[in-house]
Coordinates of N, CA, C and O in Angstrom, one line a residue:
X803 N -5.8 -2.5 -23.0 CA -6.1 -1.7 -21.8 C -6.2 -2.6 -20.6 O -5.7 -2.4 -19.5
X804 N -6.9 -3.6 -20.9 CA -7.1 -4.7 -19.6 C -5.6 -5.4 -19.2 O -5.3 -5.5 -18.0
X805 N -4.8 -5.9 -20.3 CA -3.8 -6.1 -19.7 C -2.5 -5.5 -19.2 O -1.5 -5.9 -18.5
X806 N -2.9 -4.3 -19.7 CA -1.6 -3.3 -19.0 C -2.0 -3.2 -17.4 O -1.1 -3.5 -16.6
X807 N -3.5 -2.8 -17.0 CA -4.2 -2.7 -15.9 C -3.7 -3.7 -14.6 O -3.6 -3.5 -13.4
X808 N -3.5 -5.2 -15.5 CA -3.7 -6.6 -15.5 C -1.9 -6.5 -14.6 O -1.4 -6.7 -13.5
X809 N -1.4 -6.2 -16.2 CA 0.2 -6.2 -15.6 C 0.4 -5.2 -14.1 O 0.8 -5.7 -13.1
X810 N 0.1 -3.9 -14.1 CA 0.8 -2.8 -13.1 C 0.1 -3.8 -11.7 O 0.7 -3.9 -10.7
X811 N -1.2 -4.3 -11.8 CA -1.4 -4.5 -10.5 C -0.8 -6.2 -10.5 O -0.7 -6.5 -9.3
X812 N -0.5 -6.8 -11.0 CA 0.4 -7.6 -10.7 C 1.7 -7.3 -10.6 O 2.2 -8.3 -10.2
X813 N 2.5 -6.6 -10.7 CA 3.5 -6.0 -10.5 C 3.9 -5.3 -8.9 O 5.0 -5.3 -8.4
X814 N 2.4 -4.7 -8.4 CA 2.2 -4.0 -7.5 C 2.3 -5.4 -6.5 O 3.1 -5.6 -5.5
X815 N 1.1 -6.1 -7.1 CA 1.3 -7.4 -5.9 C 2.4 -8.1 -5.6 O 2.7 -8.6 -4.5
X816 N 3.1 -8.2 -6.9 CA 4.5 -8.7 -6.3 C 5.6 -8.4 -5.3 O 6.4 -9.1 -4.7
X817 N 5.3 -6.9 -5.3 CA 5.7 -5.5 -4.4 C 5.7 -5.8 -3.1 O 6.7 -5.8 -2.3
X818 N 3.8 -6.0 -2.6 CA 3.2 -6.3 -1.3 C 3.8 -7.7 -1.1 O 3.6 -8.1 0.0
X819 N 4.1 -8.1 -1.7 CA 4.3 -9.5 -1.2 C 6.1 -9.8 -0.5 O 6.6 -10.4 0.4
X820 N 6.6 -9.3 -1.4 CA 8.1 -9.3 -1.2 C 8.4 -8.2 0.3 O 9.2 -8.4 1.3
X821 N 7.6 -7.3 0.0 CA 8.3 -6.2 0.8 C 7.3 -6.6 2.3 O 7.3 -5.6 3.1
X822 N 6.8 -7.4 2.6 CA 6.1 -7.3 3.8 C 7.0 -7.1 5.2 O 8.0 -7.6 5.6
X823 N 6.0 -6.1 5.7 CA 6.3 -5.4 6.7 C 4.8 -5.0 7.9 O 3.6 -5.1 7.6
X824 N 5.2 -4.7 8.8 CA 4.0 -3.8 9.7 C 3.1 -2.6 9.2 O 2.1 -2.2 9.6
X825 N 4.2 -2.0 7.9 CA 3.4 -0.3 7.2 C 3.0 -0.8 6.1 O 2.4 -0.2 5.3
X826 N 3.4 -1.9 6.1 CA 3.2 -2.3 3.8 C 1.4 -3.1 4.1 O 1.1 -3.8 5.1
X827 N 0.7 -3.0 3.4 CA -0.6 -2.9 3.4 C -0.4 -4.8 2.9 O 0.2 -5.3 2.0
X828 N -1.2 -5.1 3.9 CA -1.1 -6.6 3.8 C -1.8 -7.6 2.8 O -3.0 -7.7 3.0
X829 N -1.1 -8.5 1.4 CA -1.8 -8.8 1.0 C -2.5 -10.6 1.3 O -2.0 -11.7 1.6
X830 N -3.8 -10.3 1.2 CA -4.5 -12.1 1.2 C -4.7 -12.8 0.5 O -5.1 -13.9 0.8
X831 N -4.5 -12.5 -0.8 CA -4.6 -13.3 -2.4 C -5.0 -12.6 -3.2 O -5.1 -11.3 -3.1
X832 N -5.2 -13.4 -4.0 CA -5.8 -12.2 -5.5 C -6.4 -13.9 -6.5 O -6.2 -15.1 -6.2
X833 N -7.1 -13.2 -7.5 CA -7.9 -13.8 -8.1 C -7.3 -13.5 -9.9 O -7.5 -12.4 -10.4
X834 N -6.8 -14.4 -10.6 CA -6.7 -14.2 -12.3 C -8.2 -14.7 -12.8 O -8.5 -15.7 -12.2
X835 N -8.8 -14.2 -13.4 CA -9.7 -14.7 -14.8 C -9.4 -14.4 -15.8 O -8.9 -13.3 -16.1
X836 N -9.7 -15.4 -16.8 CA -10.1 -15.3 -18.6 C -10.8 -15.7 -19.5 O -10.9 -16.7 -20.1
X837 N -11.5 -14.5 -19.4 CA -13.1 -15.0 -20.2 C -13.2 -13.9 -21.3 O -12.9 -12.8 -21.2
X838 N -13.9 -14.8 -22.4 CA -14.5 -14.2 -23.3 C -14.9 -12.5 -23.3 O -14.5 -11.6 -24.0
X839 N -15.7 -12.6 -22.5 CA -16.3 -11.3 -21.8 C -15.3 -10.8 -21.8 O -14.7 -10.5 -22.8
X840 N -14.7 -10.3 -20.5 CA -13.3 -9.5 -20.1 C -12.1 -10.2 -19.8 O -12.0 -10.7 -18.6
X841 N -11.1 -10.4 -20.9 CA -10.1 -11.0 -20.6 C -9.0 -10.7 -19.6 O -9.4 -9.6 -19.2
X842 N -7.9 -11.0 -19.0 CA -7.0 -10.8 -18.3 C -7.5 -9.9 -17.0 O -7.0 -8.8 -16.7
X843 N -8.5 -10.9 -16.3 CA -9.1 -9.7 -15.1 C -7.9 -10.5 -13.8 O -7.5 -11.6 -13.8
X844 N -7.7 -9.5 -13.0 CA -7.5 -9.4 -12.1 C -7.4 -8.9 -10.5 O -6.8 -7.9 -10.2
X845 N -7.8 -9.7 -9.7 CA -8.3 -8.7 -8.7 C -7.8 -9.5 -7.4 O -7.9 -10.6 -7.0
X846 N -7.0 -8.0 -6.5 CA -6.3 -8.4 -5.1 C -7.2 -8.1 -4.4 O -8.1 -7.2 -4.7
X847 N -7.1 -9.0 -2.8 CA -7.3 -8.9 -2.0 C -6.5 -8.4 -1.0 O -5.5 -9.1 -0.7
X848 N -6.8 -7.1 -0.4 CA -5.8 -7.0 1.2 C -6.7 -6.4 2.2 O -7.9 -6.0 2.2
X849 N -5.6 -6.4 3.2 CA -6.3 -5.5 4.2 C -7.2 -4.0 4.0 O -6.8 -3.1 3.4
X850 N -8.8 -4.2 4.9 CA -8.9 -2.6 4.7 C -8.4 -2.0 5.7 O -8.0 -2.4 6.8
X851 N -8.3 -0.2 5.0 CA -8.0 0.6 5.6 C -8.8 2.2 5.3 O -9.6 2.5 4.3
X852 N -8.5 2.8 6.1 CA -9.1 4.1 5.9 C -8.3 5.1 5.3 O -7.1 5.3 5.6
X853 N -9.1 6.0 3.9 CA -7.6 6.5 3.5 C -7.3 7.8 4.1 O -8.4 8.3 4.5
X854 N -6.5 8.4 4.4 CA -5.9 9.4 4.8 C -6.2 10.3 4.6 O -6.0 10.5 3.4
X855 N -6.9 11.5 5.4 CA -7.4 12.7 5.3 C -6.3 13.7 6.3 O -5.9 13.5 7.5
X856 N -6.0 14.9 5.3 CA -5.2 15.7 5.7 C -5.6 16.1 7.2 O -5.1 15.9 8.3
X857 N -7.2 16.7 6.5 CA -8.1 17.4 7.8 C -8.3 16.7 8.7 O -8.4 17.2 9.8
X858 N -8.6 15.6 8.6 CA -8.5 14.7 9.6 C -7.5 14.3 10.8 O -7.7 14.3 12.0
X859 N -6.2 14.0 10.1 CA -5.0 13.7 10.4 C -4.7 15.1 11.7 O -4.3 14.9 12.8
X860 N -5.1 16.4 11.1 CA -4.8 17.9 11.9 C -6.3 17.4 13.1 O -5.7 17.1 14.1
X861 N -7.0 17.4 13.2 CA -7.8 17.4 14.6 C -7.7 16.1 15.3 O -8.6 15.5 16.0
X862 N -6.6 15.8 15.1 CA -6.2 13.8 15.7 C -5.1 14.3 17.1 O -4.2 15.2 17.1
X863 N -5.4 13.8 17.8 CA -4.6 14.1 19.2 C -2.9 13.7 18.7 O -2.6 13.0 17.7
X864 N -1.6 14.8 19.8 CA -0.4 14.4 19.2 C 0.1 13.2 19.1 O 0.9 12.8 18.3
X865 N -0.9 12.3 20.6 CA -0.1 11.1 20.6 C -0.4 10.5 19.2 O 0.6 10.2 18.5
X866 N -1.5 10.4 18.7 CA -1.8 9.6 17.3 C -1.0 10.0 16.5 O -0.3 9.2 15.9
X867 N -0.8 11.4 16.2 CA 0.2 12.1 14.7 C 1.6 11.5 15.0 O 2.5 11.2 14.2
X868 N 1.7 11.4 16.5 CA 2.7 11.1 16.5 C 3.2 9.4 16.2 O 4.2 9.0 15.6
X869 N 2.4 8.7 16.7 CA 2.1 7.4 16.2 C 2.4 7.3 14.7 O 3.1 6.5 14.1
X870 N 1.4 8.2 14.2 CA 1.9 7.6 12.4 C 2.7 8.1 12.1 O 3.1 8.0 11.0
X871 N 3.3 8.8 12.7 CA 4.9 9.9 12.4 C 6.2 8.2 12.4 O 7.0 7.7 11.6
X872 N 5.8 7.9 13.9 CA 6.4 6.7 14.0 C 6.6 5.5 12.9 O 7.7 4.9 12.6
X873 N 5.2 5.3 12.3 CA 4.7 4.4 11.7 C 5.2 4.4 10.0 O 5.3 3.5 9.3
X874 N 5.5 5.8 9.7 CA 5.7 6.1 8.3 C 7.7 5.9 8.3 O 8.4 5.5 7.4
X875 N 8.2 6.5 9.9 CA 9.4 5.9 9.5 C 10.2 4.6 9.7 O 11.2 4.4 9.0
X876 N 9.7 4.0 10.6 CA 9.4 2.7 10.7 C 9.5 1.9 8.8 O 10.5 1.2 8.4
X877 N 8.3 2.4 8.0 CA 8.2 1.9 6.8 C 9.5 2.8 5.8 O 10.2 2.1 5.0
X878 N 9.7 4.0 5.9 CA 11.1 4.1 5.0 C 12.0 3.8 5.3 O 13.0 4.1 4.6
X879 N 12.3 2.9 6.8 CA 13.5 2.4 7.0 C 13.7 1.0 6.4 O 14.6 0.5 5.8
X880 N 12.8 0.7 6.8 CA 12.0 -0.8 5.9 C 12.2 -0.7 4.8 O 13.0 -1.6 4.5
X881 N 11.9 0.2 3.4 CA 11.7 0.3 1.9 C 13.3 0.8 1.9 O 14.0 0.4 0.9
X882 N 13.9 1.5 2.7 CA 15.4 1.9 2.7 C 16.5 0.5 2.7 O 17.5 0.5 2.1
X883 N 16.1 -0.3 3.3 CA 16.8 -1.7 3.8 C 15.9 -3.2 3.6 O 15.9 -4.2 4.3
X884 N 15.0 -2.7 2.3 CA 14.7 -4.1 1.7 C 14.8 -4.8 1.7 O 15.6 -4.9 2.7
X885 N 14.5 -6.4 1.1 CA 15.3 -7.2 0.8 C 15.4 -7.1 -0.8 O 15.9 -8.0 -1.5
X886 N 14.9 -6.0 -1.5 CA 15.1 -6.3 -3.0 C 16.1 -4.8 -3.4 O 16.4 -4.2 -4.5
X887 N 16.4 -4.4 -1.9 CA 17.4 -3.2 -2.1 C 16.5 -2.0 -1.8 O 15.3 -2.2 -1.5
X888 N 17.2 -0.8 -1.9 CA 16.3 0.2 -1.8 C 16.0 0.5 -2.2 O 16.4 0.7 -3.4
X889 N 14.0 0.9 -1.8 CA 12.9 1.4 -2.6 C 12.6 2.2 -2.5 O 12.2 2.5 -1.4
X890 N 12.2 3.6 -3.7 CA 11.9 4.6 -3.6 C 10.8 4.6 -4.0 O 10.5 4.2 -5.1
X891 N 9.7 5.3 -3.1 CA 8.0 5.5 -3.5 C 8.0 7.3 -4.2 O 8.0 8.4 -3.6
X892 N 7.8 6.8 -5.8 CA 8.4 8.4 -6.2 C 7.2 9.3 -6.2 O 7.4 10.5 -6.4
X893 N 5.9 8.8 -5.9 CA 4.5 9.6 -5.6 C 4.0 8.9 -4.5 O 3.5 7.8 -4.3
X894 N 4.7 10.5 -3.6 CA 4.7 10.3 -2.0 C 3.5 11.2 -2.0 O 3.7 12.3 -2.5
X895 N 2.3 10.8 -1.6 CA 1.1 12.0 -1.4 C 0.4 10.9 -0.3 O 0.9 9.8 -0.1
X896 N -0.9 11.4 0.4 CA -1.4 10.6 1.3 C -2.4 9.7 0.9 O -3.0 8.8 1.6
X897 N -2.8 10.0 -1.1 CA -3.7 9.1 -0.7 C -2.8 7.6 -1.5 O -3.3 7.0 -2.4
X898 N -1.8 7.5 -1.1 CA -0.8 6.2 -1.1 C -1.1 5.2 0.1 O -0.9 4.0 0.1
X899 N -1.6 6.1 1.0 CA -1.3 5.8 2.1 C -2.9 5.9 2.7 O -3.6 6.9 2.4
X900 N -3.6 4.5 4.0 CA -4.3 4.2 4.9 C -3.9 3.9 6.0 O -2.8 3.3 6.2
X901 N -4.8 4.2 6.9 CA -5.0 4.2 8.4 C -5.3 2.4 8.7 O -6.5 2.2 8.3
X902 N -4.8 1.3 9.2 CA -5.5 0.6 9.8 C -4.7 0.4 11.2 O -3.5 0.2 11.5
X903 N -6.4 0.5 12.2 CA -6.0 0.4 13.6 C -4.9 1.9 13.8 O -3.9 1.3 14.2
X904 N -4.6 3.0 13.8 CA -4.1 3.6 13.9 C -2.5 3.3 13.0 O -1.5 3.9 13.2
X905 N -2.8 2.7 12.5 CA -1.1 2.6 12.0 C -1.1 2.9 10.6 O -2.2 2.7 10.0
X906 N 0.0 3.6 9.8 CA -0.3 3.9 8.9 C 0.3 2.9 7.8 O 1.5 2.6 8.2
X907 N 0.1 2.3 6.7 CA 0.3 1.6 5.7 C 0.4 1.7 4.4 O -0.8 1.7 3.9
X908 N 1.2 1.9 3.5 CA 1.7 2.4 2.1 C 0.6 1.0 1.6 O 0.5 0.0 2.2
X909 N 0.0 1.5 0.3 CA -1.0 0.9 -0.3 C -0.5 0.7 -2.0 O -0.4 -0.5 -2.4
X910 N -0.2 1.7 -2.7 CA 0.1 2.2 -3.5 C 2.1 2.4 -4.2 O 2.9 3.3 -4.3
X911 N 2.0 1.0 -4.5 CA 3.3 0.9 -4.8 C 4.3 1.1 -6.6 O 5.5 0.9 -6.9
X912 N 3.5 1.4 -7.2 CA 3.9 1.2 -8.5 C 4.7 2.8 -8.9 O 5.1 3.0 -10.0

């Protein structure tokens, strides 16, 4: 269980790291351990952000919706024109997706 866990978010990190962009949720390192206790731990570091609330998003002035309107295509043109080719994020829902500084950033890559 720990290493499947272990594998998808190293997978994921490989993701954030390749695909860096202004929408891709920035990563700062990550941490491997192996101990007795719990083997194959793993843990990233990135940017925080706020996650995405529908209701929220609806009483947000247009200029903002429209800002992350900007911000979300900005990032599928980006995942559209890769550098590891085109990427499809096949669970598109919001909570993939955080707010930092008003910008919106895909979190959730696997």
């Amino acid at each position: 269980c720990y290493r499947l866990a272990a594998h998808k978010l190293l997978k994921e990190m490989v993701l954030l790291e390749r695909l860096r962009h202004p929408n891709v949720l920035q990563l700062y390192g990550y941490c491997y351990q192996d101990s007795e206790d719990i083997p194959d731990t793993l843990t990233t570091i990135t940017e925080l952000g706020a996650p995405v609330e529908m209701i929220q998003l609806l009483q947000t002035s247009w200029e903002d919706r429209f800002r992350i309107c900007l911000s979300l295509g900005r990032l599928l043109h980006h995942l559209a024109h890769s550098p590891l080719g085109s990427v499809t994020l096949l669970d598109f829902r919001p909570r993939q997706f955080v707010l930092v500084d008003g910008e919106l950033k895909v979190t959730d890559l696997d």
